[in-house]
PDB file of C-alpha atoms in Angstrom:
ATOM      1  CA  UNK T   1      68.159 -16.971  16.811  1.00 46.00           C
ATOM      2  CA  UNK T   2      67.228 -14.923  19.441  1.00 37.00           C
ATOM      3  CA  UNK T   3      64.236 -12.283  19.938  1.00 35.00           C
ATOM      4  CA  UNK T   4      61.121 -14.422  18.150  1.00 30.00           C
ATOM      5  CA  UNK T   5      58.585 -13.222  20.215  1.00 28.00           C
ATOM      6  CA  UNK T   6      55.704 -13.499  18.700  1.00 24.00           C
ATOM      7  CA  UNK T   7      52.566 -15.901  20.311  1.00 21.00           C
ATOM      8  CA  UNK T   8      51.403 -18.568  17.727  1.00 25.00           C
ATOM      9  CA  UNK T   9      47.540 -19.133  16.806  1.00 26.00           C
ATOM     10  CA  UNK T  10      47.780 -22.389  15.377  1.00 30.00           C
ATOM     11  CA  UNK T  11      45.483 -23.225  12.725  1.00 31.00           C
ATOM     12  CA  UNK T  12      42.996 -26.282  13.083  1.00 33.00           C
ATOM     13  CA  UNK T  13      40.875 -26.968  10.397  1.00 40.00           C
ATOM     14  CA  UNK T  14      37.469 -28.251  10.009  1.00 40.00           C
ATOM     15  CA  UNK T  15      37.506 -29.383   6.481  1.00 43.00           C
ATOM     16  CA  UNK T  16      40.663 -30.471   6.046  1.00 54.00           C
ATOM     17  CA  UNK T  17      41.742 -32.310   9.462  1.00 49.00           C
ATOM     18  CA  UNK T  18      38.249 -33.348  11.064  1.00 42.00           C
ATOM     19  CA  UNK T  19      38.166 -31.472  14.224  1.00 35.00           C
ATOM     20  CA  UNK T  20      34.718 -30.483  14.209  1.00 33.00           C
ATOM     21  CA  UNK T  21      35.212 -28.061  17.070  1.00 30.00           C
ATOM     22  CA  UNK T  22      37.902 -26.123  15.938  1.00 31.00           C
ATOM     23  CA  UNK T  23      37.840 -22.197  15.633  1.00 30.00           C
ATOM     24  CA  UNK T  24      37.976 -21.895  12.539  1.00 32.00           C
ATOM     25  CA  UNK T  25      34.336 -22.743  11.711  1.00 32.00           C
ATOM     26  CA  UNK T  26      32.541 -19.596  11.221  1.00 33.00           C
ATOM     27  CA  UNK T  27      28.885 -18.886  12.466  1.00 35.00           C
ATOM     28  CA  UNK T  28      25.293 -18.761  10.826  1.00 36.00           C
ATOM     29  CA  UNK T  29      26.387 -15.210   9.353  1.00 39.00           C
ATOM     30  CA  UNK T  30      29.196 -16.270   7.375  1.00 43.00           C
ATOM     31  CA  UNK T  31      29.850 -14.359   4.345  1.00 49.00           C
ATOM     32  CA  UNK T  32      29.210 -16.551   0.973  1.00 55.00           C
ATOM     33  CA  UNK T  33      31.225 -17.137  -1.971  1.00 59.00           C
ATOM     34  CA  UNK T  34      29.538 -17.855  -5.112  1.00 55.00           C
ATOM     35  CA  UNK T  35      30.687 -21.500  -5.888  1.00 53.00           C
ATOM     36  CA  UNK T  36      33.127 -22.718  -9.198  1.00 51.00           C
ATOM     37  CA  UNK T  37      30.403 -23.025 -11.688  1.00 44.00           C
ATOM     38  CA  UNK T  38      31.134 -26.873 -11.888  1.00 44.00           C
ATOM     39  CA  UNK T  39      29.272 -26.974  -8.372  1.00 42.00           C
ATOM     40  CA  UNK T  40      25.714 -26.801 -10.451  1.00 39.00           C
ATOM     41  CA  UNK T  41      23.587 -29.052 -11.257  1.00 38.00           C
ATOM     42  CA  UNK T  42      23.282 -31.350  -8.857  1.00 43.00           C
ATOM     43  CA  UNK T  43      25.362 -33.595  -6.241  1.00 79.00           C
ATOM     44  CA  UNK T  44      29.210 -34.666  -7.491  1.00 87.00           C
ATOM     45  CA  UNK T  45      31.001 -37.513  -8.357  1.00 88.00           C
ATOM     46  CA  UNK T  46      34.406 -37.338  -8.953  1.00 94.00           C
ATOM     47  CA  UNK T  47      36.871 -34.451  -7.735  1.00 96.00           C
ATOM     48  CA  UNK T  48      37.305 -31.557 -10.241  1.00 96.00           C
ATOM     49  CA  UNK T  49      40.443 -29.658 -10.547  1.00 96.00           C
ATOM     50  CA  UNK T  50      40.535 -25.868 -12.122  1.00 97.00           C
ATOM     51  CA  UNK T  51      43.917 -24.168 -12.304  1.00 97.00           C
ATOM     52  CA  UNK T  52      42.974 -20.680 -12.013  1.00 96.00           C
ATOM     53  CA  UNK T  53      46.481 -19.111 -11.550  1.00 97.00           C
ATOM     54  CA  UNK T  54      49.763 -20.963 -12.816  1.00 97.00           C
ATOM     55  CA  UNK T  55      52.036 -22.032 -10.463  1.00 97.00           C
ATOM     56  CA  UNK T  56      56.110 -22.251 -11.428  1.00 96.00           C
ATOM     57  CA  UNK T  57      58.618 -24.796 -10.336  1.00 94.00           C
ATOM     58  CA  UNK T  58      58.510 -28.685  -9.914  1.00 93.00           C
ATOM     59  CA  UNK T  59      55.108 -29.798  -9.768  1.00 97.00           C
ATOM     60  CA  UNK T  60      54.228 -31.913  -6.340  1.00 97.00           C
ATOM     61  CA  UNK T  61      54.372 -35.573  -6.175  1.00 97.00           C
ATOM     62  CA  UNK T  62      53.675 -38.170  -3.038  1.00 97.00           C
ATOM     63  CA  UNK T  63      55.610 -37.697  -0.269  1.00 97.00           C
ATOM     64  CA  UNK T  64      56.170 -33.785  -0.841  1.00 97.00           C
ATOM     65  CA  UNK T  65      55.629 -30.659   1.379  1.00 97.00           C
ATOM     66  CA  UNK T  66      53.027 -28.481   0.635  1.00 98.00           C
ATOM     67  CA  UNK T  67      52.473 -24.944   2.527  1.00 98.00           C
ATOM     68  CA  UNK T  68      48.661 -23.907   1.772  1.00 98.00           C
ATOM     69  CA  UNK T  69      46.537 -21.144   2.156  1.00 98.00           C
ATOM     70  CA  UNK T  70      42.483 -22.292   1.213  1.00 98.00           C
ATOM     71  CA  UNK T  71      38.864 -21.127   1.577  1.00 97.00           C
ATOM     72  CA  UNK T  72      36.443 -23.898   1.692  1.00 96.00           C
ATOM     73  CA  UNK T  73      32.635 -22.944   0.836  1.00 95.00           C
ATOM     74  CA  UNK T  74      29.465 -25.343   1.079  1.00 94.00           C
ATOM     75  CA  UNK T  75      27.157 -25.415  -1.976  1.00 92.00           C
ATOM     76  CA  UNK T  76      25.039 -22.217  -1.154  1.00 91.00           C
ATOM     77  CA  UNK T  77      27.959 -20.690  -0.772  1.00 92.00           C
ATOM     78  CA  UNK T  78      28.381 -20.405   3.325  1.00 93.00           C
ATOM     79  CA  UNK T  79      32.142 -20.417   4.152  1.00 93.00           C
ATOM     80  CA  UNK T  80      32.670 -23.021   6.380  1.00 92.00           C
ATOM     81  CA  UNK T  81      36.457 -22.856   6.901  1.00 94.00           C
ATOM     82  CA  UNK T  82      39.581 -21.671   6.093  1.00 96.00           C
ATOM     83  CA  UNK T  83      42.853 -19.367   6.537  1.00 97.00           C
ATOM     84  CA  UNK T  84      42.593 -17.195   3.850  1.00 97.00           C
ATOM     85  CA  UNK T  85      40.074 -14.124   2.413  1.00 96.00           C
ATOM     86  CA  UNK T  86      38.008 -13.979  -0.628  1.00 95.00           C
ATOM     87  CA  UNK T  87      40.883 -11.702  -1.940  1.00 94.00           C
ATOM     88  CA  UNK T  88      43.649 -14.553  -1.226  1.00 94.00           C
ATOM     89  CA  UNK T  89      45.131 -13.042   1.568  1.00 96.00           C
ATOM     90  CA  UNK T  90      46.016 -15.165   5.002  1.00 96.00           C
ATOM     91  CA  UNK T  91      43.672 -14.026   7.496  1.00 96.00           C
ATOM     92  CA  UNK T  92      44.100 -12.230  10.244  1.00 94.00           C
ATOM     93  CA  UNK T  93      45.447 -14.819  13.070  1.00 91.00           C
ATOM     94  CA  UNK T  94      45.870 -17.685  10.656  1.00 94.00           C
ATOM     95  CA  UNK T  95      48.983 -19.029   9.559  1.00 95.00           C
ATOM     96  CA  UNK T  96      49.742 -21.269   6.472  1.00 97.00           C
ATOM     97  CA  UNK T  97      48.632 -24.571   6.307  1.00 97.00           C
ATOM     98  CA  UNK T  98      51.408 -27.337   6.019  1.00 97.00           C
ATOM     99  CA  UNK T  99      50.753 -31.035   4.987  1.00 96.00           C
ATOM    100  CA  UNK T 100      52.844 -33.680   3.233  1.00 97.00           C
ATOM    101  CA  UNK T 101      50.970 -34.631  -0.211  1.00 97.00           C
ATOM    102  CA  UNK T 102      49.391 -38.349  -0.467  1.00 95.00           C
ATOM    103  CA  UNK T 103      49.714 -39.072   3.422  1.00 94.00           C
ATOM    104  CA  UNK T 104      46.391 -39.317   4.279  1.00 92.00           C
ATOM    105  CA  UNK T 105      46.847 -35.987   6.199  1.00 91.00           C
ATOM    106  CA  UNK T 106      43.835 -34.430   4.649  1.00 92.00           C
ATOM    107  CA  UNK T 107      40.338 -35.332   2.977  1.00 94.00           C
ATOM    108  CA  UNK T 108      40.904 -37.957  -0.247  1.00 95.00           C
ATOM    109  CA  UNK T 109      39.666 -34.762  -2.070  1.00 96.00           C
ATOM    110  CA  UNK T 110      42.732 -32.776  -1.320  1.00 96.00           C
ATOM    111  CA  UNK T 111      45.314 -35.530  -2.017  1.00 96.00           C
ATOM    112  CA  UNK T 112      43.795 -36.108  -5.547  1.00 97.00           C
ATOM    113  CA  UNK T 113      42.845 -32.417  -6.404  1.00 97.00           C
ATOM    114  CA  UNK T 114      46.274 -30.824  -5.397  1.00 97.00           C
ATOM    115  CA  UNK T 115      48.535 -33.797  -7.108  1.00 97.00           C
ATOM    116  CA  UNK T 116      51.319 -31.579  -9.848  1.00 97.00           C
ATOM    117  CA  UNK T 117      50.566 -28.138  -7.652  1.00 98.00           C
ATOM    118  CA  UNK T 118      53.236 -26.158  -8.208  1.00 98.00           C
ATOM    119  CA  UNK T 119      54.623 -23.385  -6.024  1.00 97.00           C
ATOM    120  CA  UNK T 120      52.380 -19.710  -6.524  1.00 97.00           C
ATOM    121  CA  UNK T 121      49.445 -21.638  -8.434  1.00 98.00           C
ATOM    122  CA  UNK T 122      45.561 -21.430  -7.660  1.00 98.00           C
ATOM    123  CA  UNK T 123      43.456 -23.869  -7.734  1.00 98.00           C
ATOM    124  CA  UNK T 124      39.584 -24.032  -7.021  1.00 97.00           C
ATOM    125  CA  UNK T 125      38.663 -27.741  -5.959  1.00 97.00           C
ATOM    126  CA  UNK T 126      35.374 -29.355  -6.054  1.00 97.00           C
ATOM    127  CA  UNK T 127      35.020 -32.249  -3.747  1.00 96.00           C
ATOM    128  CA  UNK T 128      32.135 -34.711  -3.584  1.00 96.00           C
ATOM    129  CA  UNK T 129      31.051 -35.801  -0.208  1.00 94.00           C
ATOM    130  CA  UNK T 130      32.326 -39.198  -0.904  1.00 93.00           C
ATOM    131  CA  UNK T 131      36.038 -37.932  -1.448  1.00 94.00           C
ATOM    132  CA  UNK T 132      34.975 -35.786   1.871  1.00 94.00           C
ATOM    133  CA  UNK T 133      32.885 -36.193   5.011  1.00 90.00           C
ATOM    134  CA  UNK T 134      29.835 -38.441   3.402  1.00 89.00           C
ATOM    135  CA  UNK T 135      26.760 -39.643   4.719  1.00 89.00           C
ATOM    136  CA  UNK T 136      28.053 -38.403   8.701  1.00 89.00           C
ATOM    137  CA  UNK T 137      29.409 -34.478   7.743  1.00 88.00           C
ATOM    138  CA  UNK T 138      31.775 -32.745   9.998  1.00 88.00           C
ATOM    139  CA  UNK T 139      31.279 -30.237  12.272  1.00 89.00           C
ATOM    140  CA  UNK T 140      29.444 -27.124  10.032  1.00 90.00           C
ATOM    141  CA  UNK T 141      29.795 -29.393   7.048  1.00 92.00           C
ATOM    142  CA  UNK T 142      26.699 -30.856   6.916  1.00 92.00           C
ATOM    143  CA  UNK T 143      25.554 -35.460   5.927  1.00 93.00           C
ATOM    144  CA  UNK T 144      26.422 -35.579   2.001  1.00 92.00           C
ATOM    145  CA  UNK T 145      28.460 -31.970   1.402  1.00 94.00           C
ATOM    146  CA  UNK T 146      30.106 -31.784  -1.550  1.00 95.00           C
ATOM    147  CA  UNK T 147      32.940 -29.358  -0.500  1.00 96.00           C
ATOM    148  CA  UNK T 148      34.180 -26.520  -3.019  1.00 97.00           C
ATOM    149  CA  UNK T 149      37.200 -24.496  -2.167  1.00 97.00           C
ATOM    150  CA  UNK T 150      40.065 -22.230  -3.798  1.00 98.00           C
ATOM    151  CA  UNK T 151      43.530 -23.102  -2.604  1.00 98.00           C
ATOM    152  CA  UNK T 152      46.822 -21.186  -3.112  1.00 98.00           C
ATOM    153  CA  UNK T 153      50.002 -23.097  -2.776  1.00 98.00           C
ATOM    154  CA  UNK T 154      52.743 -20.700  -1.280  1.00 98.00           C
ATOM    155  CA  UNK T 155      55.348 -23.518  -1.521  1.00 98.00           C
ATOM    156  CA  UNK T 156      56.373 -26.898  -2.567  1.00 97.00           C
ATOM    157  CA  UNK T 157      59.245 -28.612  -0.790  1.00 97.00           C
ATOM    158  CA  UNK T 158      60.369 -31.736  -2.594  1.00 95.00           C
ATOM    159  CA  UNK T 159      60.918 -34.937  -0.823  1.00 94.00           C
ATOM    160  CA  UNK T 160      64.350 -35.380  -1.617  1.00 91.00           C
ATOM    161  CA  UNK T 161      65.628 -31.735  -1.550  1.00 91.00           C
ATOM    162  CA  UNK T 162      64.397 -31.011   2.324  1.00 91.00           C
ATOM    163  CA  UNK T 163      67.435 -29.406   3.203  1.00 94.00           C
ATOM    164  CA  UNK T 164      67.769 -27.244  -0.095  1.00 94.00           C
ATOM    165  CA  UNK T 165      67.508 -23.585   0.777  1.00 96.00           C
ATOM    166  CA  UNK T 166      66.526 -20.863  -2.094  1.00 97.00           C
ATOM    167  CA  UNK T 167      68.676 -18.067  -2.173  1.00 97.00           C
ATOM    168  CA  UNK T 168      67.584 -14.332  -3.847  1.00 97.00           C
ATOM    169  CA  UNK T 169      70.295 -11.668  -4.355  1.00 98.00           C
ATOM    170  CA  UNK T 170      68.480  -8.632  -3.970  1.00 98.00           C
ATOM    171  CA  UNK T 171      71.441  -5.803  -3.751  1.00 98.00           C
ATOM    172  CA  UNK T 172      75.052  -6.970  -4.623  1.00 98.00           C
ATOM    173  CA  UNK T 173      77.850  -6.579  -2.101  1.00 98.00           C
ATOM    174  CA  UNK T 174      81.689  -5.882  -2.396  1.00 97.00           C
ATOM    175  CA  UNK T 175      84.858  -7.486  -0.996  1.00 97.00           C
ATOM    176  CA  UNK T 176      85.471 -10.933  -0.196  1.00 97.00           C
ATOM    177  CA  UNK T 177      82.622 -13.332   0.489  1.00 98.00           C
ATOM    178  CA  UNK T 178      82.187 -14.561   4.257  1.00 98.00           C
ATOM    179  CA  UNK T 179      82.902 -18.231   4.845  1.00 97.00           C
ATOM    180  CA  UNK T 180      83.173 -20.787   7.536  1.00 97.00           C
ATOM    181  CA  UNK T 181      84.632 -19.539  10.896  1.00 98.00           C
ATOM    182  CA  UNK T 182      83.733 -15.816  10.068  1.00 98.00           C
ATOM    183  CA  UNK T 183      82.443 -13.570  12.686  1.00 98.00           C
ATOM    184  CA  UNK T 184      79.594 -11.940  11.138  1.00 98.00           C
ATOM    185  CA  UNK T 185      77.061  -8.976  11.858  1.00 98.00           C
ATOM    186  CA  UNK T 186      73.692  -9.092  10.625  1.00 98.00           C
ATOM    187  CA  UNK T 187      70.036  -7.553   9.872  1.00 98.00           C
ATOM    188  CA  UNK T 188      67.180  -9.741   8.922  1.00 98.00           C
ATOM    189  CA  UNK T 189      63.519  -9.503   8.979  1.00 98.00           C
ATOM    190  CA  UNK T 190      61.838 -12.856   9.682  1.00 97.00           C
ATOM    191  CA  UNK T 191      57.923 -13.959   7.861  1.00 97.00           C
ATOM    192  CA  UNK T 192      56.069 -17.171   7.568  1.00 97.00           C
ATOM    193  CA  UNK T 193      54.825 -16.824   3.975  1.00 97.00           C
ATOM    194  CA  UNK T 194      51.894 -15.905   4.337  1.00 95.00           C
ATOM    195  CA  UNK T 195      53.928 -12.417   5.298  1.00 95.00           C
ATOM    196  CA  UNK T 196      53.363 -12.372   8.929  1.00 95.00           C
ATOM    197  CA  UNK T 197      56.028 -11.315  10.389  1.00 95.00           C
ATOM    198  CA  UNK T 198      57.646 -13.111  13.615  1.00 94.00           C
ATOM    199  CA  UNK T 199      61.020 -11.700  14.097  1.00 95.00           C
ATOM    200  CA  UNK T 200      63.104  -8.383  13.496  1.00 97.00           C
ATOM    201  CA  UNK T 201      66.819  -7.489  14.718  1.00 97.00           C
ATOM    202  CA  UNK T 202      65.947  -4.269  12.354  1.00 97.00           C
ATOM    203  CA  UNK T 203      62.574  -3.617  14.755  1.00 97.00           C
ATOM    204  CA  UNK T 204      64.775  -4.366  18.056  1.00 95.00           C
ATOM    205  CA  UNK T 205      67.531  -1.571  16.353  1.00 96.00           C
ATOM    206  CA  UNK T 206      70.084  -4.065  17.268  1.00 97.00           C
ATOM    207  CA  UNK T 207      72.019  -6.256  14.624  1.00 98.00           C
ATOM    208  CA  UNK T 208      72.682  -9.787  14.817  1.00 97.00           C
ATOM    209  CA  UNK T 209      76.180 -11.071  15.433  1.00 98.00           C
ATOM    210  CA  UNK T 210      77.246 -15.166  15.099  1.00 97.00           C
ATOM    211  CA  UNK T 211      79.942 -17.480  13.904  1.00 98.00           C
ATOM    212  CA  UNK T 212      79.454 -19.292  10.264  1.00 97.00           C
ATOM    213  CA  UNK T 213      79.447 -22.748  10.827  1.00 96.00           C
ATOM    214  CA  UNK T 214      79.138 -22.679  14.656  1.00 96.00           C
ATOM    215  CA  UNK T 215      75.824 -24.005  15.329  1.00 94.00           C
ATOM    216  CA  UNK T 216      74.835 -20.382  16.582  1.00 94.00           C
ATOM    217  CA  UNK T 217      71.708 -20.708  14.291  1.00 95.00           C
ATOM    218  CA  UNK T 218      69.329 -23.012  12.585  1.00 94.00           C
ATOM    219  CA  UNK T 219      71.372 -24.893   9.503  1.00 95.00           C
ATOM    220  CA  UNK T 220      69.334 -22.987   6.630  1.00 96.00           C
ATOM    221  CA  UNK T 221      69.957 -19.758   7.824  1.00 97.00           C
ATOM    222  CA  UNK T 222      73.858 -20.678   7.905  1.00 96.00           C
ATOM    223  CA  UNK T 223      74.106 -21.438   4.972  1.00 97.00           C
ATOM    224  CA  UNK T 224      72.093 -18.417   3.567  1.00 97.00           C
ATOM    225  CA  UNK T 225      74.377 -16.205   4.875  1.00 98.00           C
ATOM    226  CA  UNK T 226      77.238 -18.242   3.641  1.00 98.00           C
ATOM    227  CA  UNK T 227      79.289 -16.350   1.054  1.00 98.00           C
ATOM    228  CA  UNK T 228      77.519 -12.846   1.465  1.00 98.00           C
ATOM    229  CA  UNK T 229      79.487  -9.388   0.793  1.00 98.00           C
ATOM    230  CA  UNK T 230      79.171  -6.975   3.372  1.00 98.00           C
ATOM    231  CA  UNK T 231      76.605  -4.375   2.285  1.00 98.00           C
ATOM    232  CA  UNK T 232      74.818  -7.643   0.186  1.00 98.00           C
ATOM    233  CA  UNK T 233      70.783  -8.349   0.792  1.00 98.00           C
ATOM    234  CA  UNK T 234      69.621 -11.483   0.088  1.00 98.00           C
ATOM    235  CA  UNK T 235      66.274 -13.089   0.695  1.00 98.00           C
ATOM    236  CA  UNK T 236      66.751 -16.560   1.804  1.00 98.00           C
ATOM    237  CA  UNK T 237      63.635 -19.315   2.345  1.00 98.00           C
ATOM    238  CA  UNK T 238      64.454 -22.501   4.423  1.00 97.00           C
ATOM    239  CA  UNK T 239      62.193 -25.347   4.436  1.00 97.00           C
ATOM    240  CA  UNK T 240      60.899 -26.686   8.385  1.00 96.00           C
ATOM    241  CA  UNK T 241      63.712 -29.720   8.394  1.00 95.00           C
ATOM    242  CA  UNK T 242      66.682 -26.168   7.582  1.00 96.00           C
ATOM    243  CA  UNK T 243      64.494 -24.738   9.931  1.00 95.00           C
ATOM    244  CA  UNK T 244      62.790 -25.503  13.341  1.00 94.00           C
ATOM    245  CA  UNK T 245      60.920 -28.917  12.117  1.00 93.00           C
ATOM    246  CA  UNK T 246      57.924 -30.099  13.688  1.00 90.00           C
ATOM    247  CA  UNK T 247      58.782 -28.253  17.005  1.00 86.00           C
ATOM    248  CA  UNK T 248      56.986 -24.901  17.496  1.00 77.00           C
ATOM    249  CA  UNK T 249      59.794 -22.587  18.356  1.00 79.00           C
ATOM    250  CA  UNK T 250      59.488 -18.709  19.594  1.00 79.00           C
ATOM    251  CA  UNK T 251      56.383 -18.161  18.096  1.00 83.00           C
ATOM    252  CA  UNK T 252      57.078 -20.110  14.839  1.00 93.00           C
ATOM    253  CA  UNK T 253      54.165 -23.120  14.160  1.00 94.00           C
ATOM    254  CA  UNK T 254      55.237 -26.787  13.413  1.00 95.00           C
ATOM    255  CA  UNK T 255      56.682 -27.518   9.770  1.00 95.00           C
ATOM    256  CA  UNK T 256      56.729 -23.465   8.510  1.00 96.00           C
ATOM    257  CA  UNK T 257      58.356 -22.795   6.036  1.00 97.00           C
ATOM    258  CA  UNK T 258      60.669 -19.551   6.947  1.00 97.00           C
ATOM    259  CA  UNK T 259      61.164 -16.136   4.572  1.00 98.00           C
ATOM    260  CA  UNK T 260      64.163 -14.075   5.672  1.00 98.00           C
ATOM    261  CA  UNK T 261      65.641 -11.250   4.255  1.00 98.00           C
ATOM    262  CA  UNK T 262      69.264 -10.613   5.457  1.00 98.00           C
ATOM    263  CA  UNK T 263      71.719  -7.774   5.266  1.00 98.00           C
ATOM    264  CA  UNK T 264      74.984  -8.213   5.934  1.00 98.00           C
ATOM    265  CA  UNK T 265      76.888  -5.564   7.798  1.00 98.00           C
ATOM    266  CA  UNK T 266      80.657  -6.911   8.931  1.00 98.00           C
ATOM    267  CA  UNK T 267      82.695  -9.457   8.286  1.00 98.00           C
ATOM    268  CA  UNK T 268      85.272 -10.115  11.762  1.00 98.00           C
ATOM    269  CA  UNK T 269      84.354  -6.497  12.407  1.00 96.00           C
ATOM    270  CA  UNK T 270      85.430  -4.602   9.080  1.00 96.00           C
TER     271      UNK T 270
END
């Protein structure tokens, strides 16, 4: 679609991908989180899971999609990394964290402590340094860390269901459902989900006009409009492979997961 404007800050992280110079490290005046009270006591040995918030859905298994916002704190507290506030909100520049579950994408600790995640559940993870960075550290994390952070899974996109888009009604519409071939007008707002916004024919004040089934737009967002009534809103997510993939396009990072809402405004002109 046309108009995504917006200039992508892509998020590298320190913890999780082992770039020990990446931005998101933050300086000797980091704010401090008081750590899970498992983190006592004394140095770690195996990873420790606690579900703080309930999740709904299919829980996660090897091989699935996982779009993550986390805040990872040392011991004493010091925030080392992350993309998200002590409140569980994405930060300010920082966009959702995407990796596949079980592909060695991450830190052992986060393939064993996130295994069954489900979409919209918390979790506070408490790594030992053996399932992190070990006797070397990593950039701010310092030779034998045991890591300790709180993680909130936004989404879970199953392996085999990577072109399966959800669809939410939000306001019914009337007449006879678009299809295939149809001409149709448009107004959608565009978000990653972590809510930042990267697109808006309604912020432009000029709707959005294409042909169902032409190829005009990404494959998930066809087939979210697909069988709308004019005057219906729906909110439609499409997972990166119904989306733009691994390619960053207009402002949208690799593998994000996309959050539109849609009105629908004419069908062939009526």
């Amino acid at each position: 679609m046309k108009g995504l404007a917006f200039i992508y800050v892509g998020i590298v992280a320190v913890a999780i991908l082992g770039c020990g110079n990446s931005s998101t490290a933050t300086n000797d005046s980091a704010p401090k989180d008081k750590p899970p009270v498992t983190a006592q006591g004394g140095s770690l040995d195996k990873v420790l899971t606690d579900v703080v918030q309930a999740g709904k859905g299919t829980a996660a298994k090897t091989g699935d999609m996982l779009t993550l916002l986390y805040r990872g704190v040392l011991k004493d507290g010091t925030v080392f990394d992350g993309n998200m506030d002590a409140n569980g909100k994405a930060l300010p520049g920082k966009d959702p964290l995407p990796m596949t579950l079980g592909a060695g994408m991450v830190i052992p600790g986060w393939d064993i402590g996130l295994k069954d995640v489900k979409t919209g559940e918390v979790r506070k993870l408490s790594i030992p340094a053996s399932f992190a960075y070990g006797e070397k550290g990593q950039g701010k994390v310092p030779p034998n860390a045991d890591l300790f952070f709180t993680v909130k899974c936004l989404y879970v996109v199953s392996a085999d269901e990577r072109m399966t888009i959800d669809i939410e009604t939000e306001k019914e519409g009337k007449g006879q459902p678009c299809k295939k071939g149809d001409r149709v007008k448009i107004h959608y707002v565009g978000k990653l989900l972590s809510g930042r916004q990267f697109d808006s024919s309604r912020d432009r004040k000029t709707a959005y006009e294409f042909t169902l089934g032409a190829g005009d737009v990404v494959p998930g967002f066809d087939k979210g409009v697909s069988g709308m009534k004019k005057g219906e809103i729906r909110k439609v997510i499409i997972p990166p492979q119904a989306a733009y993939g691994a390619d960053p396009s207009n402002g949208i990072p690799p593998n994000s997961v996309l959050e539109f809402e849609i009105e629908l405004l004419t069908i062939n002109g009526k």
